[in-house]
mmCIF file of C-alpha atoms and ligand atoms in Angstrom:
data_model
loop_
_atom_site.group_PDB
_atom_site.id
_atom_site.type_symbol
_atom_site.label_atom_id
_atom_site.label_comp_id
_atom_site.label_asym_id
_atom_site.label_seq_id
_atom_site.Cartn_x
_atom_site.Cartn_y
_atom_site.Cartn_z
ATOM 1 C CA UNK N 5 111.756 90.119 100.669
ATOM 2 C CA UNK N 6 110.305 92.858 102.360
ATOM 3 C CA UNK N 7 106.972 92.753 104.120
ATOM 4 C CA UNK N 8 103.981 93.725 102.619
ATOM 5 C CA UNK N 9 102.242 96.295 104.892
ATOM 6 C CA UNK N 10 98.777 97.167 104.452
ATOM 7 C CA UNK N 11 98.146 100.679 106.007
ATOM 8 C CA UNK N 12 94.166 101.425 106.216
ATOM 9 C CA UNK N 13 93.538 104.552 106.642
ATOM 10 C CA UNK N 14 94.411 107.675 104.534
ATOM 11 C CA UNK N 15 93.463 110.529 107.277
ATOM 12 C CA UNK N 16 97.087 111.847 109.387
ATOM 13 C CA UNK N 17 97.251 108.209 110.797
ATOM 14 C CA UNK N 18 97.309 106.269 107.948
ATOM 15 C CA UNK N 19 99.225 108.570 105.638
ATOM 16 C CA UNK N 20 101.877 109.586 108.544
ATOM 17 C CA UNK N 21 102.591 105.910 109.252
ATOM 18 C CA UNK N 22 102.813 105.258 105.841
ATOM 19 C CA UNK N 23 105.269 107.715 104.987
ATOM 20 C CA UNK N 24 107.303 106.440 108.215
ATOM 21 C CA UNK N 25 107.332 102.492 107.022
ATOM 22 C CA UNK N 26 108.271 103.204 103.476
ATOM 23 C CA UNK N 27 110.823 105.747 104.528
ATOM 24 C CA UNK N 28 112.569 102.556 106.061
ATOM 25 C CA UNK N 29 112.364 100.862 103.340
ATOM 26 C CA UNK N 30 108.532 98.423 103.249
ATOM 27 C CA UNK N 31 106.410 98.187 100.535
ATOM 28 C CA UNK N 32 103.580 99.950 101.883
ATOM 29 C CA UNK N 33 99.589 100.063 100.670
ATOM 30 C CA UNK N 34 97.331 102.569 101.528
ATOM 31 C CA UNK N 35 93.686 100.969 101.609
ATOM 32 C CA UNK N 36 91.247 103.827 101.929
ATOM 33 C CA UNK N 37 87.513 104.434 100.807
ATOM 34 C CA UNK N 38 87.625 107.726 100.369
ATOM 35 C CA UNK N 39 89.815 110.577 99.591
ATOM 36 C CA UNK N 40 92.295 111.659 102.756
ATOM 37 C CA UNK N 41 90.672 115.076 101.793
ATOM 38 C CA UNK N 42 87.253 113.697 102.771
ATOM 39 C CA UNK N 43 88.970 112.177 106.239
ATOM 40 C CA UNK N 44 88.316 113.625 109.925
ATOM 41 C CA UNK N 45 91.861 114.945 109.655
ATOM 42 C CA UNK N 46 90.691 117.184 106.749
ATOM 43 C CA UNK N 47 88.363 118.594 108.973
ATOM 44 C CA UNK N 48 90.932 119.460 111.731
ATOM 45 C CA UNK N 49 92.334 122.829 112.611
ATOM 46 C CA UNK N 50 94.757 122.066 112.793
ATOM 47 C CA UNK N 51 97.332 122.725 115.495
ATOM 48 C CA UNK N 52 100.028 120.746 117.540
ATOM 49 C CA UNK N 53 97.815 120.884 121.013
ATOM 50 C CA UNK N 54 96.747 118.267 123.482
ATOM 51 C CA UNK N 55 93.114 117.994 123.306
ATOM 52 C CA UNK N 56 90.784 115.060 124.084
ATOM 53 C CA UNK N 57 93.005 112.172 123.826
ATOM 54 C CA UNK N 58 95.057 110.493 126.658
ATOM 55 C CA UNK N 59 97.738 112.083 129.012
ATOM 56 C CA UNK N 60 100.277 110.008 129.705
ATOM 57 C CA UNK N 61 104.400 109.284 130.024
ATOM 58 C CA UNK N 62 104.156 107.507 126.959
ATOM 59 C CA UNK N 63 101.830 109.578 124.733
ATOM 60 C CA UNK N 64 103.866 112.602 126.448
ATOM 61 C CA UNK N 65 106.941 111.109 124.315
ATOM 62 C CA UNK N 66 104.699 111.135 121.444
ATOM 63 C CA UNK N 67 103.900 114.293 121.427
ATOM 64 C CA UNK N 68 107.419 115.590 121.977
ATOM 65 C CA UNK N 69 108.202 113.788 118.963
ATOM 66 C CA UNK N 70 105.378 115.246 116.878
ATOM 67 C CA UNK N 71 106.378 118.881 117.655
ATOM 68 C CA UNK N 72 110.001 118.006 116.935
ATOM 69 C CA UNK N 73 109.119 116.016 113.353
ATOM 70 C CA UNK N 74 106.908 119.538 113.054
ATOM 71 C CA UNK N 75 108.884 121.842 113.507
ATOM 72 C CA UNK N 76 111.632 119.811 111.084
ATOM 73 C CA UNK N 77 108.881 119.575 108.258
ATOM 74 C CA UNK N 78 108.391 123.988 108.619
ATOM 75 C CA UNK N 79 111.680 124.071 108.332
ATOM 76 C CA UNK N 80 112.252 122.198 105.427
ATOM 77 C CA UNK N 81 109.300 121.684 103.010
ATOM 78 C CA UNK N 82 107.526 125.314 103.283
ATOM 79 C CA UNK N 83 105.204 123.799 100.866
ATOM 80 C CA UNK N 84 103.784 121.114 103.068
ATOM 81 C CA UNK N 85 101.226 123.554 104.395
ATOM 82 C CA UNK N 86 102.064 123.514 108.008
ATOM 83 C CA UNK N 87 103.191 126.480 109.494
ATOM 84 C CA UNK N 88 104.954 127.502 113.077
ATOM 85 C CA UNK N 89 101.886 129.556 114.501
ATOM 86 C CA UNK N 90 101.825 131.635 117.654
ATOM 87 C CA UNK N 91 97.849 132.020 119.400
ATOM 88 C CA UNK N 92 97.232 132.085 122.880
ATOM 89 C CA UNK N 93 94.970 129.032 124.827
ATOM 90 C CA UNK N 94 92.645 130.523 126.839
ATOM 91 C CA UNK N 95 92.554 128.880 131.179
ATOM 92 C CA UNK N 96 89.551 129.039 133.044
ATOM 93 C CA UNK N 97 90.413 127.130 135.952
ATOM 94 C CA UNK N 98 92.838 128.167 138.976
ATOM 95 C CA UNK N 99 95.153 124.820 138.227
ATOM 96 C CA UNK N 100 95.339 124.605 134.476
ATOM 97 C CA UNK N 101 97.254 121.281 132.881
ATOM 98 C CA UNK N 102 99.870 123.596 131.683
ATOM 99 C CA UNK N 103 102.331 120.623 131.396
ATOM 100 C CA UNK N 104 102.321 120.310 127.564
ATOM 101 C CA UNK N 105 104.118 123.722 128.078
ATOM 102 C CA UNK N 106 107.622 120.967 128.850
ATOM 103 C CA UNK N 107 108.375 121.450 124.988
ATOM 104 C CA UNK N 108 107.849 124.563 123.687
ATOM 105 C CA UNK N 109 107.859 128.339 124.939
ATOM 106 C CA UNK N 110 104.912 129.371 126.517
ATOM 107 C CA UNK N 111 104.210 133.111 128.602
ATOM 108 C CA UNK N 112 101.222 133.691 130.593
ATOM 109 C CA UNK N 113 99.403 136.514 129.356
ATOM 110 C CA UNK N 114 96.865 139.078 131.090
ATOM 111 C CA UNK N 115 93.851 140.946 129.291
ATOM 112 C CA UNK N 116 95.869 144.242 128.905
ATOM 113 C CA UNK N 117 98.429 142.784 127.121
ATOM 114 C CA UNK N 118 95.988 141.792 124.041
ATOM 115 C CA UNK N 119 94.748 143.554 121.613
ATOM 116 C CA UNK N 120 92.959 141.440 119.236
ATOM 117 C CA UNK N 121 91.008 139.369 121.602
ATOM 118 C CA UNK N 122 89.152 139.709 124.358
ATOM 119 C CA UNK N 123 89.703 137.414 126.885
ATOM 120 C CA UNK N 124 86.654 136.405 128.691
ATOM 121 C CA UNK N 125 85.667 137.661 132.515
ATOM 122 C CA UNK N 126 88.294 136.196 134.918
ATOM 123 C CA UNK N 127 90.138 134.029 132.487
ATOM 124 C CA UNK N 128 93.510 134.264 132.361
ATOM 125 C CA UNK N 129 95.885 132.629 128.764
ATOM 126 C CA UNK N 130 98.679 131.260 127.982
ATOM 127 C CA UNK N 131 100.538 132.582 124.761
ATOM 128 C CA UNK N 132 102.869 129.935 122.669
ATOM 129 C CA UNK N 133 104.199 129.386 119.359
ATOM 130 C CA UNK N 134 103.005 126.019 118.031
ATOM 131 C CA UNK N 135 102.402 124.497 114.750
ATOM 132 C CA UNK N 136 99.254 124.695 112.694
ATOM 133 C CA UNK N 137 99.046 122.590 109.620
ATOM 134 C CA UNK N 138 96.180 123.711 106.811
ATOM 135 C CA UNK N 139 94.992 119.702 106.057
ATOM 136 C CA UNK N 140 93.898 121.050 101.910
ATOM 137 C CA UNK N 141 97.533 121.335 101.770
ATOM 138 C CA UNK N 142 99.473 118.588 104.525
ATOM 139 C CA UNK N 143 97.484 115.449 103.952
ATOM 140 C CA UNK N 144 98.141 116.316 99.811
ATOM 141 C CA UNK N 145 101.893 116.808 100.739
ATOM 142 C CA UNK N 146 101.896 113.547 102.913
ATOM 143 C CA UNK N 147 100.414 111.459 100.359
ATOM 144 C CA UNK N 148 102.591 112.925 97.591
ATOM 145 C CA UNK N 149 105.749 112.129 99.587
ATOM 146 C CA UNK N 150 104.229 108.697 100.157
ATOM 147 C CA UNK N 151 103.998 108.571 96.210
ATOM 148 C CA UNK N 152 107.746 109.626 96.151
ATOM 149 C CA UNK N 153 108.620 106.516 98.429
ATOM 150 C CA UNK N 154 106.833 104.078 96.078
ATOM 151 C CA UNK N 155 103.721 103.517 98.543
ATOM 152 C CA UNK N 156 100.295 102.420 96.670
ATOM 153 C CA UNK N 157 97.101 103.765 96.866
ATOM 154 C CA UNK N 158 94.204 101.883 96.659
ATOM 155 C CA UNK N 159 90.348 103.120 96.927
ATOM 156 C CA UNK N 160 88.481 100.359 98.651
ATOM 157 C CA UNK N 161 86.675 99.751 101.396
ATOM 158 C CA UNK N 162 87.951 96.889 104.007
ATOM 159 C CA UNK N 163 85.270 94.684 105.936
ATOM 160 C CA UNK N 164 87.339 92.175 106.995
ATOM 161 C CA UNK N 165 90.582 92.413 108.106
ATOM 162 C CA UNK N 166 91.967 88.995 108.169
ATOM 163 C CA UNK N 167 91.216 88.500 104.379
ATOM 164 C CA UNK N 168 93.935 91.097 103.329
ATOM 165 C CA UNK N 169 95.959 88.017 104.991
ATOM 166 C CA UNK N 170 95.457 87.273 100.666
ATOM 167 C CA UNK N 171 98.144 89.862 99.480
ATOM 168 C CA UNK N 172 99.305 91.375 103.084
ATOM 169 C CA UNK N 173 101.683 90.015 105.661
ATOM 170 C CA UNK N 174 100.712 93.604 107.811
ATOM 171 C CA UNK N 175 97.943 95.091 108.331
ATOM 172 C CA UNK N 176 98.089 97.945 110.161
ATOM 173 C CA UNK N 177 94.607 99.783 111.034
ATOM 174 C CA UNK N 178 93.976 103.455 110.999
ATOM 175 C CA UNK N 179 90.642 104.092 110.297
ATOM 176 C CA UNK N 180 90.102 106.202 112.903
ATOM 177 C CA UNK N 181 86.441 106.388 114.532
ATOM 178 C CA UNK N 182 85.656 102.564 112.259
ATOM 179 C CA UNK N 183 89.131 101.018 113.773
ATOM 180 C CA UNK N 184 87.210 99.806 116.593
ATOM 181 C CA UNK N 185 84.065 97.676 114.717
ATOM 182 C CA UNK N 186 86.550 96.856 112.079
ATOM 183 C CA UNK N 187 88.562 94.660 114.027
ATOM 184 C CA UNK N 188 85.637 93.552 115.621
ATOM 185 C CA UNK N 189 87.730 93.017 118.762
ATOM 186 C CA UNK N 190 86.731 96.621 120.431
ATOM 187 C CA UNK N 191 83.480 98.550 121.564
ATOM 188 C CA UNK N 192 85.250 101.218 123.306
ATOM 189 C CA UNK N 193 85.777 104.010 120.051
ATOM 190 C CA UNK N 194 83.146 106.484 120.624
ATOM 191 C CA UNK N 195 82.742 109.134 117.975
ATOM 192 C CA UNK N 196 83.060 112.979 119.174
ATOM 193 C CA UNK N 197 81.265 114.916 116.890
ATOM 194 C CA UNK N 198 83.150 118.486 115.892
ATOM 195 C CA UNK N 199 81.929 121.240 113.670
ATOM 196 C CA UNK N 200 83.770 124.088 112.297
ATOM 197 C CA UNK N 201 82.600 127.348 109.771
ATOM 198 C CA UNK N 202 85.552 128.498 107.339
ATOM 199 C CA UNK N 203 85.360 131.999 106.866
ATOM 200 C CA UNK N 204 87.330 134.292 104.594
ATOM 201 C CA UNK N 205 90.493 136.227 107.072
ATOM 202 C CA UNK N 206 89.546 139.183 107.839
ATOM 203 C CA UNK N 207 93.580 139.293 108.559
ATOM 204 C CA UNK N 208 94.066 137.704 111.798
ATOM 205 C CA UNK N 209 97.271 135.998 112.284
ATOM 206 C CA UNK N 210 97.556 135.017 116.280
ATOM 207 C CA UNK N 211 95.174 131.990 117.018
ATOM 208 C CA UNK N 212 92.627 131.387 120.391
ATOM 209 C CA UNK N 213 91.290 127.939 121.850
ATOM 210 C CA UNK N 214 89.557 128.672 124.330
ATOM 211 C CA UNK N 215 88.037 124.832 125.251
ATOM 212 C CA UNK N 216 86.921 125.451 128.325
ATOM 213 C CA UNK N 217 84.526 127.680 127.358
ATOM 214 C CA UNK N 218 81.308 127.148 129.462
ATOM 215 C CA UNK N 219 78.718 128.055 126.450
ATOM 216 C CA UNK N 220 80.966 125.289 124.072
ATOM 217 C CA UNK N 221 84.447 124.953 122.620
ATOM 218 C CA UNK N 222 85.915 128.277 120.985
ATOM 219 C CA UNK N 223 88.842 128.177 118.683
ATOM 220 C CA UNK N 224 89.824 130.997 115.905
ATOM 221 C CA UNK N 225 92.935 129.008 113.869
ATOM 222 C CA UNK N 226 94.257 130.924 111.040
ATOM 223 C CA UNK N 227 95.283 128.636 108.418
ATOM 224 C CA UNK N 228 96.925 129.295 105.154
ATOM 225 C CA UNK N 229 93.425 129.364 102.674
ATOM 226 C CA UNK N 230 91.035 130.483 105.968
ATOM 227 C CA UNK N 231 90.444 131.275 109.297
ATOM 228 C CA UNK N 232 88.860 128.392 110.863
ATOM 229 C CA UNK N 233 86.397 128.427 113.349
ATOM 230 C CA UNK N 234 84.633 126.442 115.518
ATOM 231 C CA UNK N 235 84.086 124.121 117.105
ATOM 232 C CA UNK N 236 82.178 121.311 118.649
ATOM 233 C CA UNK N 237 83.132 118.673 120.836
ATOM 234 C CA UNK N 238 79.382 116.010 121.073
ATOM 235 C CA UNK N 239 80.217 112.902 122.234
ATOM 236 C CA UNK N 240 78.442 109.708 120.410
ATOM 237 C CA UNK N 241 76.626 112.089 117.501
ATOM 238 C CA UNK N 242 77.231 111.458 114.320
ATOM 239 C CA UNK N 243 75.403 113.668 112.294
ATOM 240 C CA UNK N 244 77.908 114.505 109.725
ATOM 241 C CA UNK N 245 75.784 117.442 108.747
ATOM 242 C CA UNK N 246 76.590 120.928 109.788
ATOM 243 C CA UNK N 247 73.512 122.052 112.145
ATOM 244 C CA UNK N 248 73.248 125.532 111.171
ATOM 245 C CA UNK N 249 72.192 126.427 114.742
ATOM 246 C CA UNK N 250 75.141 125.126 116.256
ATOM 247 C CA UNK N 251 76.936 127.095 113.211
ATOM 248 C CA UNK N 252 75.122 130.554 114.985
ATOM 249 C CA UNK N 253 76.777 129.910 118.299
ATOM 250 C CA UNK N 254 80.079 129.092 116.688
ATOM 251 C CA UNK N 255 80.093 132.320 114.700
ATOM 252 C CA UNK N 256 78.699 133.699 117.452
ATOM 253 C CA UNK N 257 81.645 133.022 120.857
ATOM 254 C CA UNK N 258 84.235 133.550 118.146
ATOM 255 C CA UNK N 259 83.412 137.184 117.131
ATOM 256 C CA UNK N 260 82.710 137.180 120.916
ATOM 257 C CA UNK N 261 86.555 136.042 121.424
ATOM 258 C CA UNK N 262 88.052 138.022 118.270
ATOM 259 C CA UNK N 263 86.012 140.859 117.133
ATOM 260 C CA UNK N 264 87.622 140.987 114.302
ATOM 261 C CA UNK N 265 85.746 138.340 113.009
ATOM 262 C CA UNK N 266 82.219 138.982 113.597
ATOM 263 C CA UNK N 267 80.397 138.958 109.431
ATOM 264 C CA UNK N 268 83.055 137.703 108.195
ATOM 265 C CA UNK N 269 82.140 135.774 104.565
ATOM 266 C CA UNK N 270 81.365 132.176 105.003
ATOM 267 C CA UNK N 271 83.958 130.171 102.721
ATOM 268 C CA UNK N 272 83.117 126.802 103.857
ATOM 269 C CA UNK N 273 81.265 124.299 106.949
ATOM 270 C CA UNK N 274 82.595 121.042 107.564
ATOM 271 C CA UNK N 275 81.738 118.203 110.786
ATOM 272 C CA UNK N 276 84.380 115.918 111.857
ATOM 273 C CA UNK N 277 83.700 112.635 114.280
ATOM 274 C CA UNK N 278 87.390 112.367 116.446
ATOM 275 C CA UNK N 279 87.967 108.636 117.485
ATOM 276 C CA UNK N 280 87.229 108.931 121.157
ATOM 277 C CA UNK N 281 88.607 106.589 123.094
ATOM 278 C CA UNK N 282 89.933 106.482 126.948
ATOM 279 C CA UNK N 283 93.472 105.354 125.975
ATOM 280 C CA UNK N 284 95.100 105.248 122.622
ATOM 281 C CA UNK N 285 95.376 101.937 120.711
ATOM 282 C CA UNK N 286 99.001 100.968 118.991
ATOM 283 C CA UNK N 287 99.721 97.739 119.626
ATOM 284 C CA UNK N 288 99.305 93.693 118.111
ATOM 285 C CA UNK N 289 96.401 92.644 117.658
ATOM 286 C CA UNK N 290 96.600 89.002 118.610
ATOM 287 C CA UNK N 291 95.148 85.888 117.311
ATOM 288 C CA UNK N 292 94.869 88.040 113.309
ATOM 289 C CA UNK N 293 94.968 85.574 110.169
ATOM 290 C CA UNK N 294 98.283 88.496 109.181
ATOM 291 C CA UNK N 295 100.020 90.120 112.074
ATOM 292 C CA UNK N 296 97.734 93.079 112.907
ATOM 293 C CA UNK N 297 98.667 96.395 114.673
ATOM 294 C CA UNK N 298 96.390 98.999 115.654
ATOM 295 C CA UNK N 299 96.642 102.615 115.592
ATOM 296 C CA UNK N 300 94.035 104.467 116.568
ATOM 297 C CA UNK N 301 91.925 106.733 119.096
ATOM 298 C CA UNK N 302 93.521 109.884 118.878
ATOM 299 C CA UNK N 303 90.358 111.853 119.976
ATOM 300 C CA UNK N 304 90.994 115.433 119.006
ATOM 301 C CA UNK N 305 95.057 114.887 119.281
ATOM 302 C CA UNK N 306 95.339 113.089 115.720
ATOM 303 C CA UNK N 307 97.697 115.504 114.049
ATOM 304 C CA UNK N 308 99.260 116.137 117.871
ATOM 305 C CA UNK N 309 100.140 113.016 118.140
ATOM 306 C CA UNK N 310 100.671 111.764 114.275
ATOM 307 C CA UNK N 311 104.679 111.572 113.811
ATOM 308 C CA UNK N 312 104.286 109.690 117.217
ATOM 309 C CA UNK N 313 102.439 107.020 116.528
ATOM 310 C CA UNK N 314 104.139 106.416 112.682
ATOM 311 C CA UNK N 315 107.630 106.044 114.806
ATOM 312 C CA UNK N 316 105.972 103.985 117.603
ATOM 313 C CA UNK N 317 103.799 101.455 115.196
ATOM 314 C CA UNK N 318 107.327 101.227 112.992
ATOM 315 C CA UNK N 319 109.102 100.230 116.229
ATOM 316 C CA UNK N 320 106.863 97.422 116.606
ATOM 317 C CA UNK N 321 107.500 96.253 113.337
ATOM 318 C CA UNK N 322 111.096 96.761 113.608
HETATM 319 C C1 FAD C 10 86.466 120.039 114.830
HETATM 320 C C2 FAD C 10 87.841 119.058 114.459
HETATM 321 C C3 FAD C 10 88.598 119.782 115.089
HETATM 322 C C4 FAD C 10 90.270 119.173 114.921
HETATM 323 N N1 FAD C 10 91.285 119.684 115.043
HETATM 324 C C5 FAD C 10 92.129 119.149 115.903
HETATM 325 C C6 FAD C 10 94.150 120.147 115.977
HETATM 326 O O1 FAD C 10 93.646 120.913 115.960
HETATM 327 N N2 FAD C 10 94.499 119.362 116.414
HETATM 328 C C7 FAD C 10 94.140 118.069 116.296
HETATM 329 O O2 FAD C 10 95.927 117.152 116.870
HETATM 330 N N3 FAD C 10 93.479 116.904 115.962
HETATM 331 C C8 FAD C 10 92.287 117.836 115.425
HETATM 332 N N4 FAD C 10 91.114 117.115 115.379
HETATM 333 C C9 FAD C 10 91.193 115.200 115.727
HETATM 334 C C10 FAD C 10 92.041 114.842 114.641
HETATM 335 O O3 FAD C 10 91.137 115.527 113.510
HETATM 336 C C11 FAD C 10 92.002 113.327 114.561
HETATM 337 O O4 FAD C 10 92.642 113.250 115.559
HETATM 338 C C12 FAD C 10 92.313 112.841 113.726
HETATM 339 O O5 FAD C 10 91.846 113.646 111.904
HETATM 340 C C13 FAD C 10 92.235 111.082 113.458
HETATM 341 O O6 FAD C 10 93.244 110.740 112.262
HETATM 342 P P1 FAD C 10 92.795 109.203 111.572
HETATM 343 O O7 FAD C 10 93.116 109.198 110.563
HETATM 344 O O8 FAD C 10 92.860 108.401 112.780
HETATM 345 O O9 FAD C 10 91.332 109.281 111.248
HETATM 346 P P2 FAD C 10 90.799 109.914 109.663
HETATM 347 O O10 FAD C 10 91.082 111.250 109.449
HETATM 348 O O11 FAD C 10 88.825 109.768 110.299
HETATM 349 O O12 FAD C 10 90.615 108.644 108.755
HETATM 350 C C14 FAD C 10 90.343 107.420 109.037
HETATM 351 C C15 FAD C 10 90.528 106.655 107.097
HETATM 352 O O13 FAD C 10 90.074 105.196 107.576
HETATM 353 C C16 FAD C 10 89.240 105.296 106.214
HETATM 354 N N5 FAD C 10 88.640 104.061 107.304
HETATM 355 C C17 FAD C 10 87.823 104.168 107.643
HETATM 356 N N6 FAD C 10 87.173 102.506 108.042
HETATM 357 C C18 FAD C 10 87.027 101.770 106.780
HETATM 358 C C19 FAD C 10 87.267 101.196 106.265
HETATM 359 N N7 FAD C 10 86.938 100.234 106.525
HETATM 360 N N8 FAD C 10 87.741 100.872 104.869
HETATM 361 C C20 FAD C 10 89.041 101.450 104.422
HETATM 362 N N9 FAD C 10 89.133 102.952 104.371
HETATM 363 C C21 FAD C 10 88.598 102.811 106.120
HETATM 364 C C22 FAD C 10 88.604 106.586 106.096
HETATM 365 O O14 FAD C 10 88.383 106.626 104.397
HETATM 366 C C23 FAD C 10 89.583 108.032 106.053
HETATM 367 O O15 FAD C 10 90.546 107.584 105.363
HETATM 368 C C24 FAD C 10 90.104 117.476 115.524
HETATM 369 C C25 FAD C 10 88.767 116.650 114.757
HETATM 370 C C26 FAD C 10 87.956 117.529 114.556
HETATM 371 C C27 FAD C 10 86.526 117.048 114.201
#
């Protein structure tokens, strides 16, 4: 009989992992206390770009794996809501980290080459084309693919991983920012609050990310259904209520970067808590009542590392 696997969490990590395991023939049930569209993952921009997460050779391999998997999804499944988008990464430091460009075509640009974007004084930029997911489409698509492969979904809170031993042989803990406390052996997960405001797209086709803006993380991301304007990076903050003063700052910074967004009608607002951790935790957790695998700590790169994570969890279970 195939191992019965419980994946705790229906964010982008839980769903991608469930799909990967089901595709390998495993008997998978996803346990989550909220709908995927209420997860942090649904708040994500969500662009393939390493941000606020571990960088190491192992993680770089996951970046590459995830990029390749998204390229295939773009080519084979237009309904998944993932697009290859061209945009500009604003660089402000004299020696920016460009290591991530190893897997993409990226070209340095200067202000004179940009029309719709106002590069901040002294900044340079890098233009590149990377996957960008409309999460309101992509998460339901992942879920549907899972269901198509026989994955079951149960809406319930898990407060004791060991108690799952009665019904399952393996637990994969993909509970985002709550994973450490759920396992009870890891106090190192720190919420990194991110607030966004979604507006009607006035015709912006390129994304722009300025994560070193001294006034605050700033980005403009065209999804299929709206333009996502962000953001914030508030370490340790946990309020899920959008703060009006923060939103005013986001709107102001984004309009400075991309003048066309000024005055665009607001569609919705959202806040998510990134699961911040110095290192990703993808490993066996010893000493539990059932075989347990941790899969969390993706910080600001959950979408960016999702398929690499799914493949690593699957390899651990081989
Ligand atoms: C504003 C913002 C912008 C972002 N932009 C990007 C981006 O452009 N690109 C990128 O790669 N990443 C981005 N991120 C980061 C990304 O959203 C996270 O890294 C990612 O969502 C983490 O996914 P996850 O599946 O681990 O956690 P989550 O999405 O938080 O999912 C956790 C799941 O676990 C469930 N759960 C938790 N505890 C329990 C329990 N005890 N019992 C049952 N279920 C439980 C929840 O219901 C949920 O389904 C952004 C984040 C924010 C906030």
